[in-house]
Tab-separated table of C-alpha atoms in Angstrom:
chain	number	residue	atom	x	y	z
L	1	UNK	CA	-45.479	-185.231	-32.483
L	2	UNK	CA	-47.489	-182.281	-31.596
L	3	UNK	CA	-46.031	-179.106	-31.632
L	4	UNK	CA	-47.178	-178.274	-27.889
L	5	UNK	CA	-45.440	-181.466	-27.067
L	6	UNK	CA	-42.383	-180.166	-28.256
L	7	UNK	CA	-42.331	-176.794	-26.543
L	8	UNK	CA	-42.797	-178.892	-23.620
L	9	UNK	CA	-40.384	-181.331	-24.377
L	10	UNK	CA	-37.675	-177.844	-24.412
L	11	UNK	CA	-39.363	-176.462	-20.919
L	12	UNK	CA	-38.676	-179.933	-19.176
L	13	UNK	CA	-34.950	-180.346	-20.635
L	14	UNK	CA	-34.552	-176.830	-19.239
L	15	UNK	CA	-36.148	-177.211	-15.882
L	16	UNK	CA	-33.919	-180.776	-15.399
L	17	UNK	CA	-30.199	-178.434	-16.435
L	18	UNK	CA	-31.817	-176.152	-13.431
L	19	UNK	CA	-31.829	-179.129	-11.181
L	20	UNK	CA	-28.505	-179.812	-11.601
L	21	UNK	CA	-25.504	-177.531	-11.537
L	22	UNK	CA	-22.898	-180.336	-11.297
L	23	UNK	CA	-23.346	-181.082	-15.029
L	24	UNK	CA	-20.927	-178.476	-15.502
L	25	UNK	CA	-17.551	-180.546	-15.122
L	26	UNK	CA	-18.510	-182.688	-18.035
L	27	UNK	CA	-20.030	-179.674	-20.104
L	28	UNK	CA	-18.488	-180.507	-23.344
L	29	UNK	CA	-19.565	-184.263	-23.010
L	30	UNK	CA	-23.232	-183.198	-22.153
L	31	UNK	CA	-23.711	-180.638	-24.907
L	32	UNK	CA	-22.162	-182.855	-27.667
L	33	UNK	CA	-24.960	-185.603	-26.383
L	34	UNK	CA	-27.719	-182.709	-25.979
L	35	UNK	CA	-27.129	-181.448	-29.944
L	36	UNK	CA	-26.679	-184.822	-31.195
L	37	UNK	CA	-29.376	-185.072	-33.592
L	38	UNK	CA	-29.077	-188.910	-34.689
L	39	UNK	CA	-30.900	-191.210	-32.279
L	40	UNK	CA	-28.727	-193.819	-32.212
L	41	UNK	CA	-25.836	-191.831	-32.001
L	42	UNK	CA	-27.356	-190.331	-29.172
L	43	UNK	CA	-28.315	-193.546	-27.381
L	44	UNK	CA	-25.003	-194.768	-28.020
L	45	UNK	CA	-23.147	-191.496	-25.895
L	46	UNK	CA	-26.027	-191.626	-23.166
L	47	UNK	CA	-24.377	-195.509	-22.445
L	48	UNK	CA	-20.789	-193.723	-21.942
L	49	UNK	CA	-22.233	-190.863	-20.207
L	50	UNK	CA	-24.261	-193.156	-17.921
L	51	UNK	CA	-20.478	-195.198	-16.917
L	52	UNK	CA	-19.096	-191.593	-15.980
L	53	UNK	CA	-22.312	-190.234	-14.231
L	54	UNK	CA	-22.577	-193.545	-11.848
L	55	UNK	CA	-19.152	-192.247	-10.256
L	56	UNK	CA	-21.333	-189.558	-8.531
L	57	UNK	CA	-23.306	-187.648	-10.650
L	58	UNK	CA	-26.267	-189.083	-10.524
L	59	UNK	CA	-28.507	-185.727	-11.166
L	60	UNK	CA	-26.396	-185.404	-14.807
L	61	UNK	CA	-27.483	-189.319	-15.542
L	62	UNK	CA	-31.003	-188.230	-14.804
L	63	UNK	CA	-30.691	-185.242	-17.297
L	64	UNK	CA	-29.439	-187.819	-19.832
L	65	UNK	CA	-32.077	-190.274	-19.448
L	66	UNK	CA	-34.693	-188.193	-19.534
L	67	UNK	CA	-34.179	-186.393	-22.744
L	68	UNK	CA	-33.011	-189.510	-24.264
L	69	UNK	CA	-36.137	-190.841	-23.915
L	70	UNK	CA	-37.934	-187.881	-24.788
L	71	UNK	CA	-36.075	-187.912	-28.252
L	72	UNK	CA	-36.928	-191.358	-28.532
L	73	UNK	CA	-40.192	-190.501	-28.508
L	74	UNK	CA	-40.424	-188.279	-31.243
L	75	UNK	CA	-37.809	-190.568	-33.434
L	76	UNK	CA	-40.266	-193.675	-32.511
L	77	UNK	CA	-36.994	-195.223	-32.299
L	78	UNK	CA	-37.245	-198.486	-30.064
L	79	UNK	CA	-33.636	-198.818	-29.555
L	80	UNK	CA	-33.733	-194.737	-27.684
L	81	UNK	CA	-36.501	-195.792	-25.849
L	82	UNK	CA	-34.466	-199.234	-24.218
L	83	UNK	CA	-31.366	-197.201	-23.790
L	84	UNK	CA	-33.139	-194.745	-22.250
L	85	UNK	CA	-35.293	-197.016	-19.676
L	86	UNK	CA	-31.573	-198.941	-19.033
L	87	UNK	CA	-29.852	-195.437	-18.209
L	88	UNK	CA	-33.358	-194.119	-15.839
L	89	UNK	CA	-33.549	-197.394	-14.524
L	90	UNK	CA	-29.871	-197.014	-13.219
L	91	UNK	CA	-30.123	-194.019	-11.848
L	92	UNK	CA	-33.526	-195.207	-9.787
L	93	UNK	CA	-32.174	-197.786	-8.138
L	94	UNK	CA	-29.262	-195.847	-6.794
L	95	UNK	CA	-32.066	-192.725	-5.600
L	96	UNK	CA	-34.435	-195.176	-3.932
L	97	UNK	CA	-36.813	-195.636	-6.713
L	98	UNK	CA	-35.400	-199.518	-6.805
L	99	UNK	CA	-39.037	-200.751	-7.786
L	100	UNK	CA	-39.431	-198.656	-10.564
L	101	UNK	CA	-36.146	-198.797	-12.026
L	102	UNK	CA	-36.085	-202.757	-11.973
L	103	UNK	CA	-39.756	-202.660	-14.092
L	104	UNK	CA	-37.603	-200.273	-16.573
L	105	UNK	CA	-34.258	-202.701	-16.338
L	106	UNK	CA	-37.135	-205.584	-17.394
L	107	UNK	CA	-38.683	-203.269	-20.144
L	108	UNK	CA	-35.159	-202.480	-21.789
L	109	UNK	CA	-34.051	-206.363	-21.277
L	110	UNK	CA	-36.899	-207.495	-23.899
L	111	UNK	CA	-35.972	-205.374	-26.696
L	112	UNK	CA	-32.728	-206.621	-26.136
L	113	UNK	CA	-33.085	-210.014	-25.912
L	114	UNK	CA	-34.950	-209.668	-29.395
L	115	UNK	CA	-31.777	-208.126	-30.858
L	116	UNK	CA	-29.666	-210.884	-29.249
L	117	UNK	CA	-27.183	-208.441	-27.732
L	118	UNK	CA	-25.067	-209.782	-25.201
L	119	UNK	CA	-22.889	-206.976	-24.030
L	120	UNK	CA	-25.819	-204.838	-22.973
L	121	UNK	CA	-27.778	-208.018	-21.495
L	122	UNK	CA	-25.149	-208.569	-19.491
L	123	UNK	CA	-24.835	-205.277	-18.441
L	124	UNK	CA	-28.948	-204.735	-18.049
L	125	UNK	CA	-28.765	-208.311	-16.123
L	126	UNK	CA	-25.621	-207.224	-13.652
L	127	UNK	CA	-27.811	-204.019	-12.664
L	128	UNK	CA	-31.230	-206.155	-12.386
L	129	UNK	CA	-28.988	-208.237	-9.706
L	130	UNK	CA	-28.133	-205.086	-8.377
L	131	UNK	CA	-31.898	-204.093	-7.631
L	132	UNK	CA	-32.925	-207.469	-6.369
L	133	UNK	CA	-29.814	-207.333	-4.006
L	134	UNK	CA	-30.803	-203.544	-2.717
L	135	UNK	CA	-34.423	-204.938	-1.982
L	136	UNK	CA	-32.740	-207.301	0.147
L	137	UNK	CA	-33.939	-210.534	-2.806
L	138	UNK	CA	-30.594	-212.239	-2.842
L	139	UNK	CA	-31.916	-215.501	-4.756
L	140	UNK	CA	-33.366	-213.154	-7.463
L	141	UNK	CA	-29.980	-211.492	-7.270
L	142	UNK	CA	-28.209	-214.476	-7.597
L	143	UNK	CA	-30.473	-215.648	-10.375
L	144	UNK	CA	-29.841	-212.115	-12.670
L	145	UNK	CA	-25.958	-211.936	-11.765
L	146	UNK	CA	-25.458	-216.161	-13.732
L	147	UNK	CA	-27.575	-214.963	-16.252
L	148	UNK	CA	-24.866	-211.768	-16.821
L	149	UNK	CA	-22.138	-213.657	-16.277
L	150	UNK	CA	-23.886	-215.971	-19.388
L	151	UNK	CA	-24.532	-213.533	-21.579
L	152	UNK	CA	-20.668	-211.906	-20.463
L	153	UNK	CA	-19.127	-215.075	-22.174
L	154	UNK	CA	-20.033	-213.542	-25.508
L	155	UNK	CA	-19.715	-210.477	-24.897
L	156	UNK	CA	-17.172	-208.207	-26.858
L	157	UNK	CA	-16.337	-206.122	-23.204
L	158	UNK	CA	-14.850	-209.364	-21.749
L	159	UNK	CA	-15.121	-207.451	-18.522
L	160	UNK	CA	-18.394	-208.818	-18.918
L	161	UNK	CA	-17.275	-212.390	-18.293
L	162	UNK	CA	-16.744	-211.520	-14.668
L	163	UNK	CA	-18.428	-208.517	-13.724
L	164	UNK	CA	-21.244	-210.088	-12.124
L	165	UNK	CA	-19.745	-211.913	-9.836
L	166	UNK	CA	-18.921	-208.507	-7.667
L	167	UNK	CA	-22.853	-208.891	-6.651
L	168	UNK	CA	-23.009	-212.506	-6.941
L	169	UNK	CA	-19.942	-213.135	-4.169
L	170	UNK	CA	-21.760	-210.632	-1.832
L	171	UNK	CA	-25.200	-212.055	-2.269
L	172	UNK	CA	-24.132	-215.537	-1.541
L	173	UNK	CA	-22.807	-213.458	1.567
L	174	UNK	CA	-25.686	-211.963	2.704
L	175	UNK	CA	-27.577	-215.130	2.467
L	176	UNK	CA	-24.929	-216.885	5.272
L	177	UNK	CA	-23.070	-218.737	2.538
L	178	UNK	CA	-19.764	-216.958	3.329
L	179	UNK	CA	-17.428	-219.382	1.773
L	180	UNK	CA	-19.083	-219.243	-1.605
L	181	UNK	CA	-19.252	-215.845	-1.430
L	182	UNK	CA	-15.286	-214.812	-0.415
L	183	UNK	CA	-14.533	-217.527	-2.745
L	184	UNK	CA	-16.635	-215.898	-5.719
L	185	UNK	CA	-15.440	-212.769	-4.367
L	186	UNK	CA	-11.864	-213.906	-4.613
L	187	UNK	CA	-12.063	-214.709	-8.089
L	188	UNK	CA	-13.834	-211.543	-9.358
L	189	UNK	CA	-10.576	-209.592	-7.625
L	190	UNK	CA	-8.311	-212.204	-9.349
L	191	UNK	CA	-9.786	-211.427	-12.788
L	192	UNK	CA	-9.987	-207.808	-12.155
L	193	UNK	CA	-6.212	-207.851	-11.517
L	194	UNK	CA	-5.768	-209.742	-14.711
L	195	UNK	CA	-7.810	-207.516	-17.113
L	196	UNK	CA	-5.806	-204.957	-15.023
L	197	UNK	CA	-9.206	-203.314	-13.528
L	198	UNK	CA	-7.563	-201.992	-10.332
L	199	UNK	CA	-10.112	-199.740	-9.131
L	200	UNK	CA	-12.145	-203.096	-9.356
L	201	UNK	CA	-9.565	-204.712	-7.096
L	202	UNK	CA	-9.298	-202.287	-4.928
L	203	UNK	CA	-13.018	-202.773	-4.141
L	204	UNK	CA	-13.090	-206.250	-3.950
L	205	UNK	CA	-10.325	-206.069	-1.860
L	206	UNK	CA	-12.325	-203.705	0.286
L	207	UNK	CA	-15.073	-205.956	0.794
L	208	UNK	CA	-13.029	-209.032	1.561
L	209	UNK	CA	-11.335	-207.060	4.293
L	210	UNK	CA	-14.923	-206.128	5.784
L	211	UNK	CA	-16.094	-209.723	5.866
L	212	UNK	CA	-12.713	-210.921	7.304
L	213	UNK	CA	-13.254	-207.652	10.068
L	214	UNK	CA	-16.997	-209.531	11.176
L	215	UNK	CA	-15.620	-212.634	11.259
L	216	UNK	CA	-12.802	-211.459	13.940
L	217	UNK	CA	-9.919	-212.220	11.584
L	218	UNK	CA	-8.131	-209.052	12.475
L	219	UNK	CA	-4.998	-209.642	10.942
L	220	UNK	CA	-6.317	-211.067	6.910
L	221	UNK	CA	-9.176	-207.605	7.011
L	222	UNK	CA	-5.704	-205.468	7.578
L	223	UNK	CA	-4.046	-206.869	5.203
L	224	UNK	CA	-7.218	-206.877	2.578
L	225	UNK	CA	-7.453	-203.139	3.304
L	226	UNK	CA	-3.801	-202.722	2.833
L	227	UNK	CA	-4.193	-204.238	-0.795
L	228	UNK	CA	-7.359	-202.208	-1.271
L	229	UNK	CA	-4.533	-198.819	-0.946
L	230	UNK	CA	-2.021	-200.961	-2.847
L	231	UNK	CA	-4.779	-201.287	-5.956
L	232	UNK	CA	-6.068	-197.944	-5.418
L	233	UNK	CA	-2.746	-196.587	-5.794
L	234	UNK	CA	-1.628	-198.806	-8.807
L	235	UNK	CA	-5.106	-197.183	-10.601
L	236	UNK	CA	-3.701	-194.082	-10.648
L	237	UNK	CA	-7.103	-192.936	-9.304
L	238	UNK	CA	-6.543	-190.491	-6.433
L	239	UNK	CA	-10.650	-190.588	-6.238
L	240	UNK	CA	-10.267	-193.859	-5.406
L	241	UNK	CA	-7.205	-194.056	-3.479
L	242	UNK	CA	-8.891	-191.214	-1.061
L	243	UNK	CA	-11.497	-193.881	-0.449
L	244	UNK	CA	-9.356	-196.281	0.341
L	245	UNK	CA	-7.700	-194.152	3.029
L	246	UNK	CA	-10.760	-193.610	4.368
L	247	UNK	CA	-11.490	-197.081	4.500
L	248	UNK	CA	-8.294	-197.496	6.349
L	249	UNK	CA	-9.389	-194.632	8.949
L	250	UNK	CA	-12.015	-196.722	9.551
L	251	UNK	CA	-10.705	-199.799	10.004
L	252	UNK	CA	-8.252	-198.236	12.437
L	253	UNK	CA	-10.692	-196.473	13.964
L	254	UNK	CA	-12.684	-199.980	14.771
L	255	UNK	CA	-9.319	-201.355	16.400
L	256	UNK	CA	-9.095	-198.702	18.068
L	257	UNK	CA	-5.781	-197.362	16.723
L	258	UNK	CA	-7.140	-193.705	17.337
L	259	UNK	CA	-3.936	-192.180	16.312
L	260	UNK	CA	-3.729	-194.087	12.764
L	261	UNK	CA	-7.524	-193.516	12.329
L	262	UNK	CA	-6.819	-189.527	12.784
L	263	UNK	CA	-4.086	-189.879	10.035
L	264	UNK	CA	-5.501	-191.727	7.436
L	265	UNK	CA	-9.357	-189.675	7.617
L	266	UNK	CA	-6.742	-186.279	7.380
L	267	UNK	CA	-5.001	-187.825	4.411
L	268	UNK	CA	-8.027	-188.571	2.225
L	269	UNK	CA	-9.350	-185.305	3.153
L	270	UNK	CA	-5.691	-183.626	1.938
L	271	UNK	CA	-6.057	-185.863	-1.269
L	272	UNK	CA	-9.564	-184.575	-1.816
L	273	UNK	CA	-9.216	-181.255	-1.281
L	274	UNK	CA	-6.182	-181.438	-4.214
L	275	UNK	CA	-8.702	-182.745	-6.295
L	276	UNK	CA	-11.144	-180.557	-5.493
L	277	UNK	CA	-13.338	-182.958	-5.082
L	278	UNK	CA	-15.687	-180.990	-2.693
L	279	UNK	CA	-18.597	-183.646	-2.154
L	280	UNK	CA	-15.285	-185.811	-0.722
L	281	UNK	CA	-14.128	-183.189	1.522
L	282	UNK	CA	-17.675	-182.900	2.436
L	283	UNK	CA	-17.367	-186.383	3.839
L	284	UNK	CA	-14.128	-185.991	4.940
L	285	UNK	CA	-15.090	-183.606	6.970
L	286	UNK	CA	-18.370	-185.291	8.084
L	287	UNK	CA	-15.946	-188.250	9.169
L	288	UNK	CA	-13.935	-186.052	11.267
L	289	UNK	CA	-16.655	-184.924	12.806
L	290	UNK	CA	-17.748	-188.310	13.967
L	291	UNK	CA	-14.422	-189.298	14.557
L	292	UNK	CA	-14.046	-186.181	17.260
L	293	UNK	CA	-17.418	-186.562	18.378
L	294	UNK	CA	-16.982	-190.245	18.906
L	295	UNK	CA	-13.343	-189.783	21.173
L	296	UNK	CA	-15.820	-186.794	23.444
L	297	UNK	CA	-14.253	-184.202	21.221
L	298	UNK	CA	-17.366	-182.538	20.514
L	299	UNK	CA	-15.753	-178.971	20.346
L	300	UNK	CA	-13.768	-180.454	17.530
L	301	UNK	CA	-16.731	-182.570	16.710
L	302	UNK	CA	-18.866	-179.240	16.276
L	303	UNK	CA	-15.988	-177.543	14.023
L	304	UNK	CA	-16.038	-180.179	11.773
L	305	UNK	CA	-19.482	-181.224	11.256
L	306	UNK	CA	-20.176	-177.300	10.508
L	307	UNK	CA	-17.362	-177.566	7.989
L	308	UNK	CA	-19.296	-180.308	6.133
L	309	UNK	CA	-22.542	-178.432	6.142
L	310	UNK	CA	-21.024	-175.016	4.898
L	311	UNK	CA	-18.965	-176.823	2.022
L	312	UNK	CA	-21.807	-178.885	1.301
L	313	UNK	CA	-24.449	-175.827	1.128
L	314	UNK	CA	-22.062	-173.844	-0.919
L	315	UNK	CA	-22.311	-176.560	-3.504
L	316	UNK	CA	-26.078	-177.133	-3.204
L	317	UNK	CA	-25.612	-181.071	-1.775
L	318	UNK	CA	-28.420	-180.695	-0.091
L	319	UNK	CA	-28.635	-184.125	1.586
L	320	UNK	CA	-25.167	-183.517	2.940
L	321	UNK	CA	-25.814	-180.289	4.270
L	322	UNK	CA	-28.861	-182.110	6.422
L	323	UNK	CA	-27.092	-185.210	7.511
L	324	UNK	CA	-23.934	-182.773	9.204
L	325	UNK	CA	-27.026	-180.354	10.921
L	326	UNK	CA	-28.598	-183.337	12.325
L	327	UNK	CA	-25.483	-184.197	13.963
L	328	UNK	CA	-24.890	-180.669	14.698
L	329	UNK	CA	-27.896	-180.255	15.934
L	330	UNK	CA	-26.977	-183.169	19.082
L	331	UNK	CA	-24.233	-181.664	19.288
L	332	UNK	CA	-25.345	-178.351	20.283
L	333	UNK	CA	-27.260	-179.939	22.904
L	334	UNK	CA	-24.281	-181.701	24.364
L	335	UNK	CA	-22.668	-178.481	24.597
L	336	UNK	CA	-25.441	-176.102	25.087
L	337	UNK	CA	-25.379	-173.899	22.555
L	338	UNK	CA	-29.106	-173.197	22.591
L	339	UNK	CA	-29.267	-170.817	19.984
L	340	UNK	CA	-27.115	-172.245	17.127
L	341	UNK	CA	-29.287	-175.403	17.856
L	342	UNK	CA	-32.666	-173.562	17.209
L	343	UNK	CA	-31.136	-172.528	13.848
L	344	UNK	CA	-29.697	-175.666	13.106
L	345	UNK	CA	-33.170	-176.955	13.918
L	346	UNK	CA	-34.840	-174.466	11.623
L	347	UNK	CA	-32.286	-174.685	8.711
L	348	UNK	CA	-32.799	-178.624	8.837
L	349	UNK	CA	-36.643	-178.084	8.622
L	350	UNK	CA	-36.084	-175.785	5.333
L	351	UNK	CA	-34.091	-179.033	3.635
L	352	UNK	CA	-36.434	-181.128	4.415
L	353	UNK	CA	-39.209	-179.617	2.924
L	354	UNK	CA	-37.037	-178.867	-0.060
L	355	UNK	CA	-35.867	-182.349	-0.440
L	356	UNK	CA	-39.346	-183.759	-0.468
L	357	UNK	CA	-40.381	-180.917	-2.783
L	358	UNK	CA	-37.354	-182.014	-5.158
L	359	UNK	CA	-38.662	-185.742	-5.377
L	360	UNK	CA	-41.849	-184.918	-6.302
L	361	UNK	CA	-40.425	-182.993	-9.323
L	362	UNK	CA	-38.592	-185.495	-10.323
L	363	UNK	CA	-41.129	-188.244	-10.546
L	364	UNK	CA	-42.956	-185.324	-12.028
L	365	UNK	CA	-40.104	-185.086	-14.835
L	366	UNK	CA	-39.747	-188.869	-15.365
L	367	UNK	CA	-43.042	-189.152	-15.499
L	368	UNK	CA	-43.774	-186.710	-18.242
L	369	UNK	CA	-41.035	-188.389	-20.247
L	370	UNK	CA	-42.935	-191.933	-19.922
L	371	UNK	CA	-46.299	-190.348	-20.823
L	372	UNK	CA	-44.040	-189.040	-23.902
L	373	UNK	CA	-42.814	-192.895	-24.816
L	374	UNK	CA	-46.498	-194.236	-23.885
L	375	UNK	CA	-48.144	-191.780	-26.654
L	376	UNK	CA	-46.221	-193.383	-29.177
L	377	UNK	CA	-46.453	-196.772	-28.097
L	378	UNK	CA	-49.885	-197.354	-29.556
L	379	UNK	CA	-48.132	-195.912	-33.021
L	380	UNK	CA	-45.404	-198.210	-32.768
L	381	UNK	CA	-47.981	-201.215	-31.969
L	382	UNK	CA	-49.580	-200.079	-35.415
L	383	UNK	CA	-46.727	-199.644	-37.406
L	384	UNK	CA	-45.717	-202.816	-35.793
L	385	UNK	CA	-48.408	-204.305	-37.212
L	386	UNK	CA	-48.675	-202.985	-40.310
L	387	UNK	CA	-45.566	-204.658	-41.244
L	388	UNK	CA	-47.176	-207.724	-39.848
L	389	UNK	CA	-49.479	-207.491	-42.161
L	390	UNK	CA	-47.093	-206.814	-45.215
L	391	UNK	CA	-45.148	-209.325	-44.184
L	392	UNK	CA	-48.320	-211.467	-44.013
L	393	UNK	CA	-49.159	-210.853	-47.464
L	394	UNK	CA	-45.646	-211.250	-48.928
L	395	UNK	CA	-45.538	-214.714	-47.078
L	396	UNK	CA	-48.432	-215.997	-49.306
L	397	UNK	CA	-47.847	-214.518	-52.567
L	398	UNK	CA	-44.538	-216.490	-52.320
L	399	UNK	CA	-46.841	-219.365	-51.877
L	400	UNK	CA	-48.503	-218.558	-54.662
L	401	UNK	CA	-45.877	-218.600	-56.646
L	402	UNK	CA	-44.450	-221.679	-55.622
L	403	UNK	CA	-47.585	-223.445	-56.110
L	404	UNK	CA	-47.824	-222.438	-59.508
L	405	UNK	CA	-44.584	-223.314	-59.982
L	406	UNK	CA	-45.140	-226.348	-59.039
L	407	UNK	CA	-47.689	-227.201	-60.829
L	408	UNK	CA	-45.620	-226.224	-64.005
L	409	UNK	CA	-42.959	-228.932	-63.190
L	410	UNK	CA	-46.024	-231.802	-62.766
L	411	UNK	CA	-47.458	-230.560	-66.155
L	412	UNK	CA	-44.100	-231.053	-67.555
L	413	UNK	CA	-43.664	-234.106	-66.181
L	414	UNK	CA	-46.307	-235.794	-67.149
């Protein structure tokens, strides 16, 4: 590679650690993956950082991807560059770029399927169901979640074995077929018990008690969200388990057990802010601020919501901060408070513009990788085909030589 490409390859891995501060918490993980000099190595500890970045750090798993693929580049390693398209690809369907990150899912899934690898097939096939199923394309969905639970059979994670049918019960239940889907939900929560997966559980449980809640069966969706905090707890995950609560608050909050609601929204916001989990108590806070804005609160409503914004600007969640002064901003004009409105109004505006700004740069960024990995594609086509051609020519000098041993044996036997 060229050595202006590689003074641009260190000016884009710096501008993407400027993007995101919340790399920090997993600093040690991040810099032993950013000096790692070995390829595969490297490809191998983006896969774990991708499972710990999906649980809400999705700027660090765009860091990761990025230079992954930008090493793979210059390593011409094939294996970097599917690893890195799987990793992108995961974070772009979670950020809106579903489109794009299923034609990257598709791109890693080839190489993949020539190295007969089952584990990361299944995993590559779960998260292609996952795209389909955001795009609203349940029987592609459906289609991509069998073929991971296929390839999960073999697979040496035998999580894999039943991972897929977390989509596959809810697409069967967003296409009407509620039975099949509960039932294939059931069974994914059953298995997830087994393997002992309780966060799993938890969130199956979750979801059961939500379909149970539109169906009217008031009395199985309580219990399914009691089992949800019973899992949750059992995980020893108080990330989780402050999730659950909330899901509780709003289950109360829908039977309108306004007093239980309260509670539980105050108790995942206590559990959060022990944590210190501050884009939780961001939406703890953002959920109390419905909640009071919802009951005509809206001087509790307004104390709340600015809460959220303040916490979430101090941490630079910028999409936070906008959603709680949008609903500050209605606020304000329930209760006439012209002025805060107007700078409410003007702060929002500000976000905005930086948000948009901020998604350009990163299709910028991603781009520049994939412009990286496309001006070595045409090398890898050659070398690709050089071997061909060795191969070509080893192919019939063996033929050669069995011919003429062959006709040594007639000779002789004649």
């Amino acid at each position: 590679m060229r050595k202006e490409n590689h003074y641009l390859r260190i000016y884009f891995v710096l501008l993407l650690l400027i993007t995101a501060r919340s790399v920090a918490f997993s600093q040690c993980s991040f810099q032993e993956f950013s000096n790692e000099q070995d390829i595969d190595k490297k490809s191998e500890m983006c896969i774990y950082l991708t499972n710990e970045y999906l649980r809400g750090d999705l700027d660090s798993l765009k860091i990761i991807s990025v230079e992954l693929l930008i090493s793979a580049a210059e390593a011409k390693s094939a294996f970097g560059k599917a690893i890195g398209y799987k990793c992108l690809a995961s974070y772009q369907i979670r950020t809106g770029e579903i489109e794009t990150g299923l034609e990257h899912f598709l791109d890693a899934k080839e190489y993949f399927e020539r190295k007969q690898d089952p584990q990361l097939l299944s995993e590559i096939y779960n998260e292609i169901g996952n795209a389909h199923y955001l795009l609203g394309e349940y029987n592609d969905a459906i289609k991509a979640y069998l073929k991971s639970l296929e390839y999960g059979k073999t697979s040496p994670d035998k999580t894999d074995a039943f991972n897929g049918k977390n989509g596959l019960g809810k697409s069967y239940c967003a296409l009407g077929d509620t039975a099949v889907g509960v039932y294939t939900m059931a069974e994914y929560k059953n298995e997830s018990i087994k393997a002992s997966k309780f966060e799993a559980a938890a969130d199956a449980y979750a979801y059961l008690g939500q379909i149970e809640m539109e169906r009217g069966n008031i009395l199985l969706a309580k219990e399914y969200y009691g089992k949800s905090v019973l899992f949750s707890r059992r995980s020893d995950s108080k990330v989780h388990l402050s999730h659950a609560l909330n899901n509780q608050a709003i289950l109360q909050f829908n039977l309108g057990d306004m007093d239980s609601s309260l509670y539980y929204f105050e108790e995942s916001l206590r559990l959060r802010e022990q944590l210190s989990n501050y884009k939780g108590i961001v939406e703890s806070y953002y959920n109390l601020g419905f909640f009071y804005a919802a009951t005509s609160d809206f001087h509790n409503g307004y104390i709340n919501y600015n809460r959220s914004a303040e916490i979430a600007h101090d941490n630079n969640f910028i999409g936070d901060e906008l959603d709680a002064l949008n609903e500050l901003i209605a606020i304000c004009e329930e209760l006439g408070y012209k002025e805060e409105q107007e700078n409410y109004e003007a702060r929002a505006l500000v976000l905005s513009k930086h948000i948009e700004k901020k998604n350009t740069a990163d299709k910028d960024i991603v781009a520049y990788a994939e412009g990286i990995i496309e001006s070595v594609a045409v090398e890898d086509k050659q070398i690709e085909s050089e071997e061909e051609e060795s191969n070509s020519f080893i192919w019939i000098l063996l033929g050669g030589v069995a011919l003429i041993l062959l006709a040594v044996v007639l000779k002789r036997r004649k």
